[in-house]
Structure formats: C-alpha cells, structure tokens
Short mmCIF file of C-alpha atoms in Angstrom, two decimals:
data_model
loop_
_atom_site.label_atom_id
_atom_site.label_comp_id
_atom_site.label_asym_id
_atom_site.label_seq_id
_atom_site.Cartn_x
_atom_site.Cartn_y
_atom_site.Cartn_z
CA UNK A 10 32.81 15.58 -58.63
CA UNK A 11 31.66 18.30 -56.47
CA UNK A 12 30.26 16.81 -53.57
CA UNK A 13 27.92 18.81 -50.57
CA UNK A 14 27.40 17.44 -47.56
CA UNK A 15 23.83 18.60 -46.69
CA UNK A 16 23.11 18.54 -42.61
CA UNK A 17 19.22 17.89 -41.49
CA UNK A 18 17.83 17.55 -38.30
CA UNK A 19 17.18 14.43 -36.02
CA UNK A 20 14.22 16.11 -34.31
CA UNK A 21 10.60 15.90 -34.89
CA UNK A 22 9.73 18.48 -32.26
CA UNK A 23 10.74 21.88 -30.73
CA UNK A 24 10.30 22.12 -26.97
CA UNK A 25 8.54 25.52 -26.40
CA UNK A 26 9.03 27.61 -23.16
CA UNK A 27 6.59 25.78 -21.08
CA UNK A 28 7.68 22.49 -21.73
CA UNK A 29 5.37 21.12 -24.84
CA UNK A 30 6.59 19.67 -27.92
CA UNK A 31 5.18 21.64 -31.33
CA UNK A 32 6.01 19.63 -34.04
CA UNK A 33 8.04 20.26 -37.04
CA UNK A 34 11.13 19.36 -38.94
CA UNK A 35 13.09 20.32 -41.91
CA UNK A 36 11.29 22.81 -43.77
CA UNK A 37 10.14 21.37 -47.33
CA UNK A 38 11.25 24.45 -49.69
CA UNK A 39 14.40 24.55 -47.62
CA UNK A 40 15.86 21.36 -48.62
CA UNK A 41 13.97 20.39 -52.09
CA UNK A 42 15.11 23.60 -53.33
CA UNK A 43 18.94 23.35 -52.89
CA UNK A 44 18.96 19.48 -53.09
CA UNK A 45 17.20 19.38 -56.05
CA UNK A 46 19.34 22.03 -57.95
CA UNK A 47 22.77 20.71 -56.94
CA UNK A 48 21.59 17.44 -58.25
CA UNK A 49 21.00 19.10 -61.64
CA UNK A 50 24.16 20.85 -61.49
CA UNK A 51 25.88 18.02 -61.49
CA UNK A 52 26.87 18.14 -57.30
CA UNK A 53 26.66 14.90 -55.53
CA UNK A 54 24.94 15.70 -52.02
CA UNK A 55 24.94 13.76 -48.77
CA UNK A 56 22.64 13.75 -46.56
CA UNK A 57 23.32 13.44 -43.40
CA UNK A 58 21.68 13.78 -39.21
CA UNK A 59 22.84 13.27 -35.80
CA UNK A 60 22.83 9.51 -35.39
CA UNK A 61 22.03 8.62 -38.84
CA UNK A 62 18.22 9.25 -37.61
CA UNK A 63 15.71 9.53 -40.68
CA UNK A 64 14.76 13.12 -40.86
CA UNK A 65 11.06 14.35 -40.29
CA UNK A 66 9.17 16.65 -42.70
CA UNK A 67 7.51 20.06 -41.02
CA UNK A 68 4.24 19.02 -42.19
CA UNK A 69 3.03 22.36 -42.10
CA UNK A 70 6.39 22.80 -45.21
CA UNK A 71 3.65 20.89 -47.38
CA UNK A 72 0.53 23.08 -46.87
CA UNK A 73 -0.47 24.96 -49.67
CA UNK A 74 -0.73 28.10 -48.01
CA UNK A 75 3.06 27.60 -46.08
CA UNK A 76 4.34 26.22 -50.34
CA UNK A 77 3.20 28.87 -52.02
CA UNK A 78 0.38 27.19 -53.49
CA UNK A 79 -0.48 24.05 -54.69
CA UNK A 80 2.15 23.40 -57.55
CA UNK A 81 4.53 24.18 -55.23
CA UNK A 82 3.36 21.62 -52.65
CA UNK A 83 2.38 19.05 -54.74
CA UNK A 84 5.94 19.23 -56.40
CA UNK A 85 7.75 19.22 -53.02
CA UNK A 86 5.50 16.11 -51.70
CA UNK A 87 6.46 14.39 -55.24
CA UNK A 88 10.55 14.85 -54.96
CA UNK A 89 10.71 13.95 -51.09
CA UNK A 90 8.53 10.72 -52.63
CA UNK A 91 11.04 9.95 -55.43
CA UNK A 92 14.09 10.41 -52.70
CA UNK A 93 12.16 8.65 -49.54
CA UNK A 94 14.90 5.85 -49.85
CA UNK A 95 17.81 7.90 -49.29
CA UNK A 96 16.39 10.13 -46.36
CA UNK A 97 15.17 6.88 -44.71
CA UNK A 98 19.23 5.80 -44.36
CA UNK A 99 21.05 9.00 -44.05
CA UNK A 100 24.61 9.08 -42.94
CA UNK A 101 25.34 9.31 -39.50
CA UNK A 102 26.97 12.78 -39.12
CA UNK A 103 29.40 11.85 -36.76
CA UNK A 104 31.04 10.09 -39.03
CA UNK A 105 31.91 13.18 -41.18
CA UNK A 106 33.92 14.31 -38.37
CA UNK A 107 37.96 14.39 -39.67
CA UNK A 108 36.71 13.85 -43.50
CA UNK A 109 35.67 17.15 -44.80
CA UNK A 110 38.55 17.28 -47.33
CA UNK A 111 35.75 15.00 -48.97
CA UNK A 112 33.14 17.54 -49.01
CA UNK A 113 33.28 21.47 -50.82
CA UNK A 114 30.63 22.46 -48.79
CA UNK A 115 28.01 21.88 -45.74
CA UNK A 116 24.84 23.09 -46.32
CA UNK A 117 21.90 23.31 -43.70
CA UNK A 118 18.49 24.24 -44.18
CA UNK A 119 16.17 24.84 -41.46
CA UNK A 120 12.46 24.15 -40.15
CA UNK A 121 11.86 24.66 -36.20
CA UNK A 122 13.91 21.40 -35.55
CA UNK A 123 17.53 22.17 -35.62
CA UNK A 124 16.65 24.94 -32.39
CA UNK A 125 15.92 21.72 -30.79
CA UNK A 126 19.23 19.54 -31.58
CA UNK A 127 21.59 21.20 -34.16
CA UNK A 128 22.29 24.42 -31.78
CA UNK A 129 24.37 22.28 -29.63
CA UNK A 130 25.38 19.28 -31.28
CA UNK A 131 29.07 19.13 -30.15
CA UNK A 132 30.37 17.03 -33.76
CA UNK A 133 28.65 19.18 -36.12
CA UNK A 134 30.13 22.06 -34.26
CA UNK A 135 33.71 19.98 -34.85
CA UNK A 136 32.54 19.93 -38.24
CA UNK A 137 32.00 23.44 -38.58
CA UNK A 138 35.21 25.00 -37.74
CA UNK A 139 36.97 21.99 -39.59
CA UNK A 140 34.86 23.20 -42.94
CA UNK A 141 35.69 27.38 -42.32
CA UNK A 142 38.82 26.87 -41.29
CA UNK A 143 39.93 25.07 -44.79
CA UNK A 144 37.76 27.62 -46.60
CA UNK A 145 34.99 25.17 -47.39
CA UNK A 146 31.81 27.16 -47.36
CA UNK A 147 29.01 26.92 -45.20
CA UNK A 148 25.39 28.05 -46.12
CA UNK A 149 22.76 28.04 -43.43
CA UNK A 150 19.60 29.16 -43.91
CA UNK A 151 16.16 29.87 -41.24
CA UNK A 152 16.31 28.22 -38.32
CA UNK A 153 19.43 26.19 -40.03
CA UNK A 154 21.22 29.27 -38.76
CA UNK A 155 21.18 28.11 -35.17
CA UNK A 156 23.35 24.98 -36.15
CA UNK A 157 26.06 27.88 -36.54
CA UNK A 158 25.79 27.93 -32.57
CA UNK A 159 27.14 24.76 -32.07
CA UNK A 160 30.93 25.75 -33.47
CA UNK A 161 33.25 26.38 -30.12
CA UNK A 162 36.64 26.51 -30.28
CA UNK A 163 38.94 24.82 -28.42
CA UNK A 164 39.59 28.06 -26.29
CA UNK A 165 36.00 28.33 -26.11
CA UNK A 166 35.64 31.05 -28.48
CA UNK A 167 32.68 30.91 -31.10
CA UNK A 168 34.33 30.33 -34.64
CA UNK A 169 31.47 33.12 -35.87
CA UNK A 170 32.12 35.74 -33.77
CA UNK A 171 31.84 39.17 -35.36
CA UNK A 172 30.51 37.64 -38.97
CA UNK A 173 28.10 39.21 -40.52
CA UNK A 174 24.89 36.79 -41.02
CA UNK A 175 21.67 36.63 -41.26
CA UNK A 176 18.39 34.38 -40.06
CA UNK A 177 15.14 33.75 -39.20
CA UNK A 178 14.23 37.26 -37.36
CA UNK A 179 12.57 38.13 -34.03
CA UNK A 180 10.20 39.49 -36.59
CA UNK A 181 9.14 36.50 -38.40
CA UNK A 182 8.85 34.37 -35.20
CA UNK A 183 6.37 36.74 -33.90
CA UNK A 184 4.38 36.84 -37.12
CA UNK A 185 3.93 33.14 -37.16
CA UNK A 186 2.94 33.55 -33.38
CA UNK A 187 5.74 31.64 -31.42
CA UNK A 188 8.02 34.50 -29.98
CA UNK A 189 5.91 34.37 -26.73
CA UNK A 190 6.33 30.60 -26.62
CA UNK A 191 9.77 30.07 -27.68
CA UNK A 192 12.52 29.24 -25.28
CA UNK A 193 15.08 31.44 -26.75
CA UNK A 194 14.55 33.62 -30.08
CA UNK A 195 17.65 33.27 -32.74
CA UNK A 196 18.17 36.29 -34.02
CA UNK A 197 18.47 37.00 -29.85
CA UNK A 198 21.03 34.39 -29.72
CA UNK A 199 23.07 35.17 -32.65
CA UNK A 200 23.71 38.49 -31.17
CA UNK A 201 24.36 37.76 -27.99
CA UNK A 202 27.29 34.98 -29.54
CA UNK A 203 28.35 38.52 -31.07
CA UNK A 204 27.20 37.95 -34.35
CA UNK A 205 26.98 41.20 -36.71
CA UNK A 206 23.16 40.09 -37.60
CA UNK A 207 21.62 41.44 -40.70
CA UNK A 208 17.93 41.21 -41.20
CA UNK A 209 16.02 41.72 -44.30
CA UNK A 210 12.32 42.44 -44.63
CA UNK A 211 9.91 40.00 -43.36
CA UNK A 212 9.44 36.65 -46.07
CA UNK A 213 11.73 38.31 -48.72
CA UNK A 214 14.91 36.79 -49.87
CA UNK A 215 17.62 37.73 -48.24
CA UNK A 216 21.36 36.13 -48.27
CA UNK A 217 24.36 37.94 -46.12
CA UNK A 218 27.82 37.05 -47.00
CA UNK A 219 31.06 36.81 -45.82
CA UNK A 220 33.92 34.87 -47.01
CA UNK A 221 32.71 31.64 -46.68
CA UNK A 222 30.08 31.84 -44.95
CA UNK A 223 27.29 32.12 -46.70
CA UNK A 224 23.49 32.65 -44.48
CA UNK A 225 19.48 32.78 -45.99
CA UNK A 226 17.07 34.28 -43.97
CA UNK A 227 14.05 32.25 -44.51
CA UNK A 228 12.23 29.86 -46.81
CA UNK A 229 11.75 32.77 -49.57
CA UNK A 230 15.75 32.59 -49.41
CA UNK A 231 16.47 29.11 -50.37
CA UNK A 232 16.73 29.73 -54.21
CA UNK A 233 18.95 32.88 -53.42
CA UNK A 234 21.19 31.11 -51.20
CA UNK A 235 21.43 27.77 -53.00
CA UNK A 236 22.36 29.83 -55.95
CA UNK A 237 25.14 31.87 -54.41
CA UNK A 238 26.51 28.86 -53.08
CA UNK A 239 26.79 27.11 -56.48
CA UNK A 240 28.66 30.70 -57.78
CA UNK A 241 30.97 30.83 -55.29
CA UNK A 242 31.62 27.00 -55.82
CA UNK A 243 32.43 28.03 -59.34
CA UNK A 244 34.74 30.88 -58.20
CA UNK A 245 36.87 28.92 -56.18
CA UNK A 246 37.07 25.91 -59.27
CA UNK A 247 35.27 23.78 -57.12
CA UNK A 248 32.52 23.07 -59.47
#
C-alpha cells in the first residue's frame, strides 16, 4: 500500500515581530483536503508532529467566511471530528528519521504555525533531504512551504537551492494584514535561501513543480496540489 507520511505542526501560535503570540495552527482546507482524498484513493497516511504533540486547528480555518462558506466549514469541523482520535496520538516525527523507504511521500500543509516550529526543525530537515534525495516527493503547500527551510546539508548547503517553488506570497500576507507584524515574510525567505520563487495571483490555485518537489501556494491550492501529487504517485508506480 501506498503510504504518505503527512507532517503538521506542534505549534498553537506564531510569535509576531513584537513579541505576541497570534494564534493559529494547521489550516483546516489544507489538511482535510489531501487527507481526506488519499484516504479514498486507497493511500494510508501518517500523521505525524515534532514530539508526537497533538496538532492545533487555526480556528479561524473553520470560519465560514475563511471555508468558503458554510458547507465547507461544517464539513471540515465534521471530518477533523470523525479523525479526533488519531490527531490526538500522532507519531512523533523524530522517529521517521532513517525510515522513509517506508513512506512514497511527505506531505505538509500549512496554517501560520509551521513559521513558528517547522522552519527550523533540525529532524524534519534530516527527513527532507533523506525523502528528495531517494526521489520520494515532497508537496508543501502555504505556510507548509517554510518547513522546506529546515533541509541543510551536511556542507551546509540548502537541499532547495535554485528549485523552482512556490508559497504563500508577500502579497497574501499583506492582504490578510500581518506583513507589518510578521517577523520574517516567506516568500522573503525563500528567496533569499535562493529559491527560484513563483507566485501566482492572489487566492487562486497555483502548484509549481519540479522533479519531486511538488509546492501549493495557498489554501485555494490544496485540491490542485493533492491531486498532482496522487498523478505523479501513479507515474512513478507508486500508487
């Protein structure tokens, strides 16, 4: 069985420039919408966060207005209901380390919180370069993007140097009104890594490839990138 190993944050916060916390999370579209349709496909995902920490929902993911209306939120609420067992007891990620000949894929959504521990979380960064470098694909999408910092070399290189990608966008920070406040912007940090960074239009999809690496730009982007990710599974016969 194809098998996904599906990376969420630990954090239930984002510290902003001058030192609060503004709460948030995994994004609700972000990881119902890929979880859910590997499940139907037939891909057995594991979830997993930095210290086997129960992940937080972006309560703001579950708004009707932030859903796309209430169907949408209602729905989302419902599934993280039926699956509340499994994200209370997630694997501990650090354990993953050395085993991704386990796994076909890591796949990390976003929400606010992985700026505050996924960007430089040392093991997922192992687990990064230990996924690319076997030609496992990786699929990243918002503010999962900045988990993609985390992946050093040994010679201190970053293992996405020159890749074309894409992310949550200067753009779209400032629309939701926390450029000002942030304490570092990604699509600012992707670039300066050297990242060849392709934004899209504000809230559309938008997917970049290239090889394996697969990146979504924002929530809108979920369907589009869980979709790719399941057809270039199926390319490689590993679904």
């Amino acid at each position: 069985m194809t098998r996904i190993l599906m990376v969420l944050s630990a954090s239930d916060h984002w510290t902003l420039k001058d030192g609060t916390r503004h709460p948030t999370g995994y994004w609700a579209e972000e990881f119902v919408v890929p979880h859910n349709e590997f499940r139907t496909q037939g891909v057995e995902v594991v979830v997993a966060t930095p210290g086997g920490v129960a992940p937080t929902v972006d309560q703001r993911s579950l708004n009707p207005e932030m859903a796309g209306g209430e169907r949408k939120a209602t729905a989302f609420r419902d599934y993280l209901d039926a699956i509340a067992t499994e994200l209370a007891r997630p694997m501990v990620l650090e354990q993953a380390v050395g085993h991704v000949a386990d796994y076909d894929a890591i796949y990390i959504p976003g929400g606010h919180a992985p700026m505050e521990d996924l960007a430089g979380c040392q093991p997922l960064g192992e687990l990064l370069v230990q996924f690319f470098d076997t030609g496992r694909f990786v699929t990243a999408v918002c503010h999962g993007v900045a988990a993609l910092l985390s992946a050093d070399r040994r010679n201190g290189g970053w293992l996405f140097e020159g890749r074309r990608m894409t992310g949550y966008t200067n753009e779209e920070e400032r629309l939701v009104g926390l450029a000002d406040r942030a304490p570092w912007l990604l699509e600012d940090r992707l670039r300066e890594r050297g990242a060849d960074f392709k934004p899209g239009a504000p809230w559309e999809p938008h997917v970049v490839v290239d090889t394996n690496l697969l990146t979504g730009q924002n929530p809108a982007s979920s369907q589009a990138a869980t979709d790719r990710t399941l057809s270039e599974l199926r390319v490689h016969n590993a679904l």
